[in-house]
mmCIF file of C-alpha atoms in Angstrom:
data_model
loop_
_atom_site.group_PDB
_atom_site.id
_atom_site.type_symbol
_atom_site.label_atom_id
_atom_site.label_comp_id
_atom_site.label_asym_id
_atom_site.label_seq_id
_atom_site.Cartn_x
_atom_site.Cartn_y
_atom_site.Cartn_z
ATOM 1 C CA UNK A 180 185.477 128.218 -34.973
ATOM 2 C CA UNK A 181 187.937 127.121 -32.467
ATOM 3 C CA UNK A 182 190.673 128.662 -30.786
ATOM 4 C CA UNK A 183 194.104 126.636 -29.738
ATOM 5 C CA UNK A 184 197.381 127.163 -29.250
ATOM 6 C CA UNK A 185 199.848 126.586 -32.195
ATOM 7 C CA UNK A 186 202.908 124.046 -31.399
ATOM 8 C CA UNK A 187 205.113 123.642 -34.526
ATOM 9 C CA UNK A 188 208.526 121.461 -34.079
ATOM 10 C CA UNK A 189 209.539 123.489 -30.952
ATOM 11 C CA UNK A 190 207.719 122.161 -27.723
ATOM 12 C CA UNK A 191 207.733 118.476 -27.066
ATOM 13 C CA UNK A 192 205.603 117.197 -23.761
ATOM 14 C CA UNK A 193 207.138 117.882 -20.939
ATOM 15 C CA UNK A 194 210.547 119.246 -22.593
ATOM 16 C CA UNK A 195 211.702 121.737 -25.664
ATOM 17 C CA UNK A 196 213.258 120.652 -29.250
ATOM 18 C CA UNK A 197 215.637 122.830 -30.684
ATOM 19 C CA UNK A 198 217.632 122.236 -34.075
ATOM 20 C CA UNK A 199 216.256 118.380 -33.553
ATOM 21 C CA UNK A 200 218.245 117.869 -29.883
ATOM 22 C CA UNK A 201 215.752 117.115 -26.735
ATOM 23 C CA UNK A 202 215.947 119.829 -23.971
ATOM 24 C CA UNK A 203 214.338 118.365 -20.839
ATOM 25 C CA UNK A 204 212.412 121.271 -18.702
ATOM 26 C CA UNK A 205 214.408 120.257 -16.022
ATOM 27 C CA UNK A 206 217.690 121.396 -17.614
ATOM 28 C CA UNK A 207 216.763 124.303 -19.114
ATOM 29 C CA UNK A 208 213.984 125.662 -16.854
ATOM 30 C CA UNK A 209 216.062 127.533 -14.104
ATOM 31 C CA UNK A 210 218.999 129.212 -14.064
ATOM 32 C CA UNK A 211 219.423 130.963 -10.714
ATOM 33 C CA UNK A 212 221.310 134.371 -11.648
ATOM 34 C CA UNK A 213 222.586 135.099 -7.950
ATOM 35 C CA UNK A 214 222.805 133.592 -4.695
ATOM 36 C CA UNK A 215 222.545 129.724 -3.880
ATOM 37 C CA UNK A 216 221.767 127.091 -6.709
ATOM 38 C CA UNK A 217 218.597 125.827 -4.884
ATOM 39 C CA UNK A 218 216.766 129.116 -6.346
ATOM 40 C CA UNK A 219 215.141 129.951 -2.929
ATOM 41 C CA UNK A 220 217.278 133.110 -2.329
ATOM 42 C CA UNK A 221 217.990 134.314 -5.662
ATOM 43 C CA UNK A 222 216.961 137.475 -7.173
ATOM 44 C CA UNK A 223 215.806 136.406 -10.777
ATOM 45 C CA UNK A 224 214.894 133.150 -12.248
ATOM 46 C CA UNK A 225 215.501 132.297 -16.293
ATOM 47 C CA UNK A 226 212.652 130.321 -17.895
ATOM 48 C CA UNK A 227 212.140 128.801 -21.575
ATOM 49 C CA UNK A 228 209.304 127.900 -23.210
ATOM 50 C CA UNK A 229 207.747 128.673 -26.512
ATOM 51 C CA UNK A 230 205.918 131.260 -28.310
ATOM 52 C CA UNK A 231 202.280 130.601 -29.090
ATOM 53 C CA UNK A 232 199.378 132.634 -30.490
ATOM 54 C CA UNK A 233 195.665 132.256 -31.224
ATOM 55 C CA UNK A 234 194.486 130.150 -34.253
ATOM 56 C CA UNK A 235 190.926 130.711 -35.875
ATOM 57 C CA UNK A 236 190.053 127.701 -37.949
ATOM 58 C CA UNK A 237 187.917 129.532 -40.708
ATOM 59 C CA UNK A 238 184.618 127.286 -41.441
ATOM 60 C CA UNK A 239 181.942 128.099 -43.513
ATOM 61 C CA UNK A 240 178.219 127.711 -42.382
ATOM 62 C CA UNK A 241 177.042 126.270 -45.655
ATOM 63 C CA UNK A 242 178.404 123.940 -47.790
ATOM 64 C CA UNK A 243 178.988 124.047 -51.855
ATOM 65 C CA UNK A 244 182.037 124.757 -54.321
ATOM 66 C CA UNK A 245 184.367 127.283 -53.785
ATOM 67 C CA UNK A 246 184.640 129.370 -56.569
ATOM 68 C CA UNK A 247 186.901 131.588 -55.684
ATOM 69 C CA UNK A 248 189.875 131.945 -52.651
ATOM 70 C CA UNK A 249 191.450 135.407 -52.333
ATOM 71 C CA UNK A 250 194.001 134.607 -50.196
ATOM 72 C CA UNK A 251 197.269 132.327 -49.783
ATOM 73 C CA UNK A 252 199.622 131.254 -46.763
ATOM 74 C CA UNK A 253 201.142 134.215 -45.341
ATOM 75 C CA UNK A 254 198.541 136.680 -46.414
ATOM 76 C CA UNK A 255 197.633 139.357 -43.876
ATOM 77 C CA UNK A 256 194.048 140.011 -43.574
ATOM 78 C CA UNK A 257 191.826 142.543 -41.308
ATOM 79 C CA UNK A 258 188.598 141.112 -39.646
ATOM 80 C CA UNK A 259 185.605 141.635 -42.393
ATOM 81 C CA UNK A 260 188.036 140.752 -45.019
ATOM 82 C CA UNK A 261 186.989 138.263 -47.979
ATOM 83 C CA UNK A 262 188.543 135.200 -47.593
ATOM 84 C CA UNK A 263 186.321 133.337 -50.568
ATOM 85 C CA UNK A 264 183.039 132.678 -52.162
ATOM 86 C CA UNK A 265 181.056 129.612 -52.394
ATOM 87 C CA UNK A 266 178.741 128.699 -55.794
ATOM 88 C CA UNK A 267 175.076 130.150 -54.831
ATOM 89 C CA UNK A 268 173.003 129.261 -57.824
ATOM 90 C CA UNK A 269 171.086 126.650 -56.022
ATOM 91 C CA UNK A 270 170.329 128.921 -53.236
ATOM 92 C CA UNK A 271 169.554 131.728 -56.092
ATOM 93 C CA UNK A 272 166.650 129.032 -57.815
ATOM 94 C CA UNK A 273 165.325 128.041 -54.430
ATOM 95 C CA UNK A 274 165.262 131.761 -53.138
ATOM 96 C CA UNK A 275 163.168 132.449 -56.118
ATOM 97 C CA UNK A 276 160.486 130.001 -55.900
ATOM 98 C CA UNK A 277 160.095 130.612 -52.476
ATOM 99 C CA UNK A 278 159.015 134.299 -53.005
ATOM 100 C CA UNK A 279 156.937 133.494 -55.848
ATOM 101 C CA UNK A 280 155.176 130.865 -53.119
ATOM 102 C CA UNK A 281 155.040 133.817 -50.811
ATOM 103 C CA UNK A 282 153.093 135.946 -53.222
ATOM 104 C CA UNK A 283 150.644 132.952 -53.624
ATOM 105 C CA UNK A 284 150.161 132.550 -50.137
ATOM 106 C CA UNK A 285 149.762 136.596 -49.400
ATOM 107 C CA UNK A 286 146.272 136.555 -52.358
ATOM 108 C CA UNK A 287 145.129 134.019 -50.669
ATOM 109 C CA UNK A 288 144.931 135.407 -47.183
ATOM 110 C CA UNK A 289 144.045 138.568 -48.714
ATOM 111 C CA UNK A 290 140.867 136.929 -50.263
ATOM 112 C CA UNK A 291 139.837 135.286 -47.120
ATOM 113 C CA UNK A 292 140.173 138.861 -45.431
ATOM 114 C CA UNK A 293 138.318 140.693 -47.904
ATOM 115 C CA UNK A 294 135.229 138.283 -48.052
ATOM 116 C CA UNK A 295 133.188 137.603 -50.648
ATOM 117 C CA UNK A 296 132.208 140.298 -53.302
ATOM 118 C CA UNK A 297 128.658 141.082 -54.133
ATOM 119 C CA UNK A 298 128.537 138.895 -57.351
ATOM 120 C CA UNK A 299 129.783 136.026 -55.458
ATOM 121 C CA UNK A 300 126.958 136.510 -52.894
ATOM 122 C CA UNK A 301 124.395 137.069 -56.073
ATOM 123 C CA UNK A 302 125.557 133.908 -57.905
ATOM 124 C CA UNK A 303 125.212 131.817 -54.610
ATOM 125 C CA UNK A 304 121.838 133.302 -54.183
ATOM 126 C CA UNK A 305 121.077 132.358 -57.504
ATOM 127 C CA UNK A 306 122.441 128.648 -57.030
ATOM 128 C CA UNK A 307 120.035 128.359 -53.774
ATOM 129 C CA UNK A 308 116.637 129.390 -55.864
ATOM 130 C CA UNK A 309 117.653 127.088 -58.564
ATOM 131 C CA UNK A 310 118.259 124.114 -56.512
ATOM 132 C CA UNK A 311 114.925 125.082 -54.484
ATOM 133 C CA UNK A 312 112.921 124.843 -57.721
ATOM 134 C CA UNK A 313 114.502 121.381 -58.434
ATOM 135 C CA UNK A 314 113.063 120.298 -55.345
ATOM 136 C CA UNK A 315 109.503 121.694 -56.313
ATOM 137 C CA UNK A 316 109.983 119.837 -59.735
ATOM 138 C CA UNK A 317 110.766 116.667 -58.182
ATOM 139 C CA UNK A 318 107.876 117.051 -55.545
ATOM 140 C CA UNK A 319 105.551 117.459 -58.307
ATOM 141 C CA UNK A 320 106.455 114.742 -60.454
ATOM 142 C CA UNK A 321 106.416 112.470 -57.554
ATOM 143 C CA UNK A 322 102.850 113.841 -56.846
ATOM 144 C CA UNK A 323 102.087 112.783 -60.330
ATOM 145 C CA UNK A 324 103.505 109.453 -60.184
ATOM 146 C CA UNK A 325 101.379 108.798 -56.811
ATOM 147 C CA UNK A 326 98.262 109.604 -58.459
ATOM 148 C CA UNK A 327 99.113 107.436 -61.583
ATOM 149 C CA UNK A 328 99.974 104.572 -59.171
ATOM 150 C CA UNK A 329 96.653 104.821 -57.098
ATOM 151 C CA UNK A 330 94.429 105.324 -60.322
ATOM 152 C CA UNK A 331 96.116 101.953 -61.975
ATOM 153 C CA UNK A 332 95.657 99.808 -58.899
ATOM 154 C CA UNK A 333 91.993 100.896 -58.759
ATOM 155 C CA UNK A 334 91.826 99.552 -62.466
ATOM 156 C CA UNK A 335 93.403 96.575 -61.721
ATOM 157 C CA UNK A 336 90.751 95.917 -59.115
ATOM 158 C CA UNK A 337 88.178 96.076 -61.383
ATOM 159 C CA UNK A 338 89.864 94.208 -63.796
ATOM 160 C CA UNK A 339 90.043 97.152 -66.190
ATOM 161 C CA UNK A 340 93.530 97.666 -66.217
ATOM 162 C CA UNK A 341 97.188 95.453 -66.615
ATOM 163 C CA UNK A 342 99.524 94.435 -63.839
ATOM 164 C CA UNK A 343 102.191 96.365 -66.193
ATOM 165 C CA UNK A 344 100.876 99.572 -66.030
ATOM 166 C CA UNK A 345 100.275 99.181 -61.950
ATOM 167 C CA UNK A 346 104.476 98.392 -61.958
ATOM 168 C CA UNK A 347 105.227 100.787 -64.028
ATOM 169 C CA UNK A 348 103.705 103.515 -62.049
ATOM 170 C CA UNK A 349 105.260 102.025 -58.973
ATOM 171 C CA UNK A 350 108.428 102.562 -60.369
ATOM 172 C CA UNK A 351 107.607 105.873 -61.223
ATOM 173 C CA UNK A 352 106.888 106.922 -57.706
ATOM 174 C CA UNK A 353 110.581 104.933 -56.570
ATOM 175 C CA UNK A 354 112.392 107.326 -58.649
ATOM 176 C CA UNK A 355 110.272 110.535 -58.098
ATOM 177 C CA UNK A 356 111.168 109.646 -54.082
ATOM 178 C CA UNK A 357 114.865 109.446 -55.074
ATOM 179 C CA UNK A 358 114.945 112.673 -56.821
ATOM 180 C CA UNK A 359 112.837 114.528 -54.263
ATOM 181 C CA UNK A 360 116.011 113.336 -51.991
ATOM 182 C CA UNK A 361 118.461 114.435 -53.983
ATOM 183 C CA UNK A 362 116.964 117.602 -55.193
ATOM 184 C CA UNK A 363 116.426 118.518 -51.169
ATOM 185 C CA UNK A 364 120.422 117.679 -50.634
ATOM 186 C CA UNK A 365 121.552 119.802 -53.353
ATOM 187 C CA UNK A 366 119.476 122.637 -51.999
ATOM 188 C CA UNK A 367 120.746 122.011 -48.236
ATOM 189 C CA UNK A 368 124.613 122.428 -49.797
ATOM 190 C CA UNK A 369 123.394 125.600 -51.745
ATOM 191 C CA UNK A 370 122.044 127.442 -48.653
ATOM 192 C CA UNK A 371 125.031 126.435 -46.633
ATOM 193 C CA UNK A 372 127.249 127.693 -48.942
ATOM 194 C CA UNK A 373 125.345 131.137 -49.407
ATOM 195 C CA UNK A 374 125.849 131.371 -45.590
ATOM 196 C CA UNK A 375 129.030 130.734 -45.682
ATOM 197 C CA UNK A 376 130.054 132.983 -48.096
ATOM 198 C CA UNK A 377 127.785 135.834 -46.250
ATOM 199 C CA UNK A 378 129.605 135.321 -43.096
ATOM 200 C CA UNK A 379 133.097 135.405 -44.315
ATOM 201 C CA UNK A 380 136.311 133.107 -43.752
ATOM 202 C CA UNK A 381 136.716 131.185 -40.246
ATOM 203 C CA UNK A 382 138.864 132.038 -37.874
ATOM 204 C CA UNK A 383 140.680 128.815 -38.249
ATOM 205 C CA UNK A 384 141.180 129.003 -41.975
ATOM 206 C CA UNK A 385 142.426 133.041 -41.294
ATOM 207 C CA UNK A 386 144.827 131.682 -38.869
ATOM 208 C CA UNK A 387 146.294 128.752 -41.348
ATOM 209 C CA UNK A 388 146.409 131.565 -44.436
ATOM 210 C CA UNK A 389 148.534 133.406 -41.953
ATOM 211 C CA UNK A 390 150.521 130.716 -41.063
ATOM 212 C CA UNK A 391 151.392 129.839 -44.560
ATOM 213 C CA UNK A 392 152.815 133.239 -45.310
ATOM 214 C CA UNK A 393 154.790 133.349 -42.231
ATOM 215 C CA UNK A 394 156.236 130.073 -43.225
ATOM 216 C CA UNK A 395 157.449 131.397 -46.533
ATOM 217 C CA UNK A 396 158.788 134.517 -44.819
ATOM 218 C CA UNK A 397 160.651 132.083 -42.132
ATOM 219 C CA UNK A 398 162.165 130.091 -45.756
ATOM 220 C CA UNK A 399 162.889 133.156 -47.653
ATOM 221 C CA UNK A 400 165.047 134.634 -44.481
ATOM 222 C CA UNK A 401 167.056 130.986 -43.954
ATOM 223 C CA UNK A 402 168.003 131.582 -47.907
ATOM 224 C CA UNK A 403 169.021 135.037 -47.531
ATOM 225 C CA UNK A 404 171.170 134.055 -44.767
ATOM 226 C CA UNK A 405 172.738 131.179 -46.878
ATOM 227 C CA UNK A 406 173.535 133.560 -49.932
ATOM 228 C CA UNK A 407 175.380 135.462 -47.055
ATOM 229 C CA UNK A 408 177.344 132.843 -45.679
ATOM 230 C CA UNK A 409 178.552 131.700 -49.033
ATOM 231 C CA UNK A 410 180.783 134.903 -48.693
ATOM 232 C CA UNK A 411 183.699 133.637 -46.468
ATOM 233 C CA UNK A 412 184.817 136.747 -44.149
ATOM 234 C CA UNK A 413 187.999 137.199 -41.814
ATOM 235 C CA UNK A 414 186.484 136.748 -38.335
ATOM 236 C CA UNK A 415 189.536 137.932 -36.867
ATOM 237 C CA UNK A 416 192.946 139.563 -38.071
ATOM 238 C CA UNK A 417 195.806 138.004 -38.565
ATOM 239 C CA UNK A 418 197.909 135.879 -40.837
ATOM 240 C CA UNK A 419 197.079 132.930 -43.085
ATOM 241 C CA UNK A 420 198.894 130.189 -41.707
ATOM 242 C CA UNK A 421 197.053 127.341 -43.398
ATOM 243 C CA UNK A 422 194.792 126.845 -46.616
ATOM 244 C CA UNK A 423 193.415 123.415 -46.333
ATOM 245 C CA UNK A 424 191.259 123.899 -49.779
ATOM 246 C CA UNK A 425 191.834 124.884 -53.291
ATOM 247 C CA UNK A 426 189.252 126.440 -55.517
ATOM 248 C CA UNK A 427 186.767 124.436 -57.072
ATOM 249 C CA UNK A 428 186.672 121.797 -54.472
ATOM 250 C CA UNK A 429 183.684 120.918 -52.645
ATOM 251 C CA UNK A 430 183.328 122.430 -49.091
ATOM 252 C CA UNK A 431 181.105 120.802 -46.087
ATOM 253 C CA UNK A 432 179.085 123.088 -43.779
ATOM 254 C CA UNK A 433 181.249 124.090 -40.761
ATOM 255 C CA UNK A 434 184.468 122.120 -41.919
ATOM 256 C CA UNK A 435 187.556 124.503 -41.573
ATOM 257 C CA UNK A 436 189.068 125.716 -44.977
ATOM 258 C CA UNK A 437 191.900 128.234 -43.742
ATOM 259 C CA UNK A 438 193.737 128.825 -40.497
ATOM 260 C CA UNK A 439 194.170 132.830 -39.189
ATOM 261 C CA UNK A 440 196.700 133.238 -36.645
ATOM 262 C CA UNK A 441 196.547 136.264 -34.904
ATOM 263 C CA UNK A 442 200.449 137.144 -33.761
ATOM 264 C CA UNK A 443 199.593 140.647 -32.589
ATOM 265 C CA UNK A 444 197.950 138.693 -29.437
ATOM 266 C CA UNK A 445 200.995 136.333 -28.772
ATOM 267 C CA UNK A 446 202.320 135.017 -25.826
ATOM 268 C CA UNK A 447 204.757 132.939 -24.119
ATOM 269 C CA UNK A 448 204.588 129.390 -22.305
ATOM 270 C CA UNK A 449 207.518 129.416 -20.277
ATOM 271 C CA UNK A 450 208.175 126.802 -17.400
ATOM 272 C CA UNK A 451 209.911 127.565 -13.802
ATOM 273 C CA UNK A 452 211.023 124.852 -11.078
ATOM 274 C CA UNK A 453 208.412 125.048 -8.137
ATOM 275 C CA UNK A 454 210.366 126.543 -5.565
ATOM 276 C CA UNK A 455 209.828 129.864 -7.569
ATOM 277 C CA UNK A 456 206.508 129.769 -7.892
ATOM 278 C CA UNK A 457 205.522 131.171 -4.676
ATOM 279 C CA UNK A 458 207.469 134.413 -5.427
ATOM 280 C CA UNK A 459 206.140 135.250 -8.886
ATOM 281 C CA UNK A 460 203.610 137.701 -9.096
ATOM 282 C CA UNK A 461 200.509 138.122 -11.585
ATOM 283 C CA UNK A 462 201.212 141.770 -13.466
ATOM 284 C CA UNK A 463 204.857 141.648 -13.290
ATOM 285 C CA UNK A 464 206.936 143.007 -15.987
ATOM 286 C CA UNK A 465 208.690 140.520 -18.048
ATOM 287 C CA UNK A 466 211.126 140.688 -21.124
ATOM 288 C CA UNK A 467 210.640 137.965 -23.213
ATOM 289 C CA UNK A 468 213.808 137.042 -25.520
ATOM 290 C CA UNK A 469 214.450 134.639 -29.040
ATOM 291 C CA UNK A 470 217.056 132.376 -29.999
ATOM 292 C CA UNK A 471 217.942 135.064 -32.413
ATOM 293 C CA UNK A 472 219.266 137.718 -29.806
ATOM 294 C CA UNK A 473 218.179 141.801 -30.409
ATOM 295 C CA UNK A 474 215.788 143.476 -28.646
ATOM 296 C CA UNK A 475 212.855 141.343 -26.363
ATOM 297 C CA UNK A 476 209.655 141.762 -26.326
ATOM 298 C CA UNK A 477 207.866 143.299 -23.486
ATOM 299 C CA UNK A 478 204.970 141.497 -21.901
ATOM 300 C CA UNK A 479 203.281 140.715 -18.395
ATOM 301 C CA UNK A 480 202.876 137.474 -16.203
ATOM 302 C CA UNK A 481 199.499 136.668 -16.643
ATOM 303 C CA UNK A 482 199.025 133.191 -15.678
ATOM 304 C CA UNK A 483 200.434 130.960 -13.447
ATOM 305 C CA UNK A 484 199.182 127.247 -13.739
ATOM 306 C CA UNK A 485 197.858 125.560 -10.166
ATOM 307 C CA UNK A 486 198.987 122.370 -11.169
ATOM 308 C CA UNK A 487 202.871 121.039 -11.271
ATOM 309 C CA UNK A 488 204.098 118.768 -14.241
ATOM 310 C CA UNK A 489 206.762 116.209 -14.307
ATOM 311 C CA UNK A 490 209.800 116.441 -16.510
ATOM 312 C CA UNK A 491 209.519 113.878 -19.063
ATOM 313 C CA UNK A 492 209.638 110.221 -18.668
ATOM 314 C CA UNK A 493 212.535 109.444 -20.984
ATOM 315 C CA UNK A 494 215.183 111.787 -18.688
ATOM 316 C CA UNK A 495 218.182 110.242 -18.514
ATOM 317 C CA UNK A 496 218.226 110.484 -14.624
ATOM 318 C CA UNK A 497 215.654 109.452 -11.727
ATOM 319 C CA UNK A 498 217.029 112.705 -10.172
ATOM 320 C CA UNK A 499 215.791 114.799 -13.018
ATOM 321 C CA UNK A 500 212.421 112.607 -13.673
ATOM 322 C CA UNK A 501 211.571 113.659 -9.987
ATOM 323 C CA UNK A 502 211.734 117.656 -10.637
ATOM 324 C CA UNK A 503 208.598 119.492 -11.039
ATOM 325 C CA UNK A 504 207.871 122.718 -12.939
ATOM 326 C CA UNK A 505 204.855 124.791 -13.653
ATOM 327 C CA UNK A 506 203.500 126.373 -16.774
ATOM 328 C CA UNK A 507 203.105 130.448 -16.700
ATOM 329 C CA UNK A 508 201.700 132.542 -19.288
ATOM 330 C CA UNK A 509 203.610 135.547 -20.458
ATOM 331 C CA UNK A 510 201.139 137.788 -22.528
ATOM 332 C CA UNK A 511 203.287 140.123 -25.185
ATOM 333 C CA UNK A 512 203.088 143.059 -27.137
ATOM 334 C CA UNK A 513 203.760 141.351 -30.513
ATOM 335 C CA UNK A 514 202.538 144.070 -32.946
ATOM 336 C CA UNK A 515 205.881 144.251 -34.504
ATOM 337 C CA UNK A 516 205.708 140.159 -35.312
ATOM 338 C CA UNK A 517 209.161 139.602 -33.378
ATOM 339 C CA UNK A 518 207.851 136.404 -32.129
ATOM 340 C CA UNK A 519 206.400 133.501 -34.519
ATOM 341 C CA UNK A 520 204.279 130.643 -33.024
ATOM 342 C CA UNK A 521 206.503 127.675 -32.277
ATOM 343 C CA UNK A 522 209.154 129.812 -31.885
ATOM 344 C CA UNK A 523 211.481 128.899 -28.745
ATOM 345 C CA UNK A 524 211.699 131.485 -26.284
ATOM 346 C CA UNK A 525 213.415 132.682 -22.825
ATOM 347 C CA UNK A 526 212.702 135.208 -20.145
ATOM 348 C CA UNK A 527 214.464 136.485 -16.747
ATOM 349 C CA UNK A 528 211.697 136.765 -14.268
ATOM 350 C CA UNK A 529 212.238 138.787 -11.058
ATOM 351 C CA UNK A 530 211.650 137.267 -7.965
ATOM 352 C CA UNK A 531 209.890 138.738 -4.914
ATOM 353 C CA UNK A 532 212.279 138.740 -1.580
ATOM 354 C CA UNK A 533 211.828 135.660 0.770
ATOM 355 C CA UNK A 534 209.153 136.533 3.458
#
């Protein structure tokens, strides 16, 4: 959220607008109350300017539809007060899915940590035994086929057997060799599975499972924050001076929807001529007055600009355009709300004696 001074219809660049009339700074900044007109030997200087206050632009961290707005322009709020609420149904559904995924990831991690159960080991051992039995059977079949092939080859040489019988026996040998190879691969795979089950999960598998759980925890925390951010609360005490959205409208993330002005911590920007600046003192008491008259507001001089400003270019005479003024800041106790942002103000500032 940004803080900025509030200027409404009072302060024009380099001058003041009052009641539609333009008052250049060079005409209102100085009225010597005593002594010579050049201000060097005067006891005080009259300065004019404008009351300002801190603006806080309230912008939700998340977007969504605004389903309720609890304040209106002019409402006084305290820090932490509920200002509005955004629709959270989509976020709540996403949170439910994330919690379910987290439970599944945690269960998988627990299984890896616990290792294999006895029945799983027994099942793997049985698969190894079955695979090795298949290897023995395939080898026996291959031996039988090889013996038949040798017998038919001898018969064929003695012209007592047929070539077809010999070829069929050769085919059975080839098939038997493939069966032995396949059975051996199956047995090797079964033995590796048994060894892995007996040794438990690898460190890499455990690390991956833990990372999945941590990722789900982070997602759940993010969704929790989004649910909290859907409740828009006042970041500071003050008065709602601008309402930028209505109920039912869509809100974009970090786009202001309200402006709160803290009038309790108001200040006055005043302008004094260059000759008077060296005789002002930070911390000196100042009474700020309004055009309405009555009791002024007490304050203290808290800032003197190091940079001079020329009076506006549209001042009629060259003499007035050549005058320079300095902005000063008077911080006031405005808890009674006497000053309003943008209000024209004046103050009489005591000048220190000429050294």
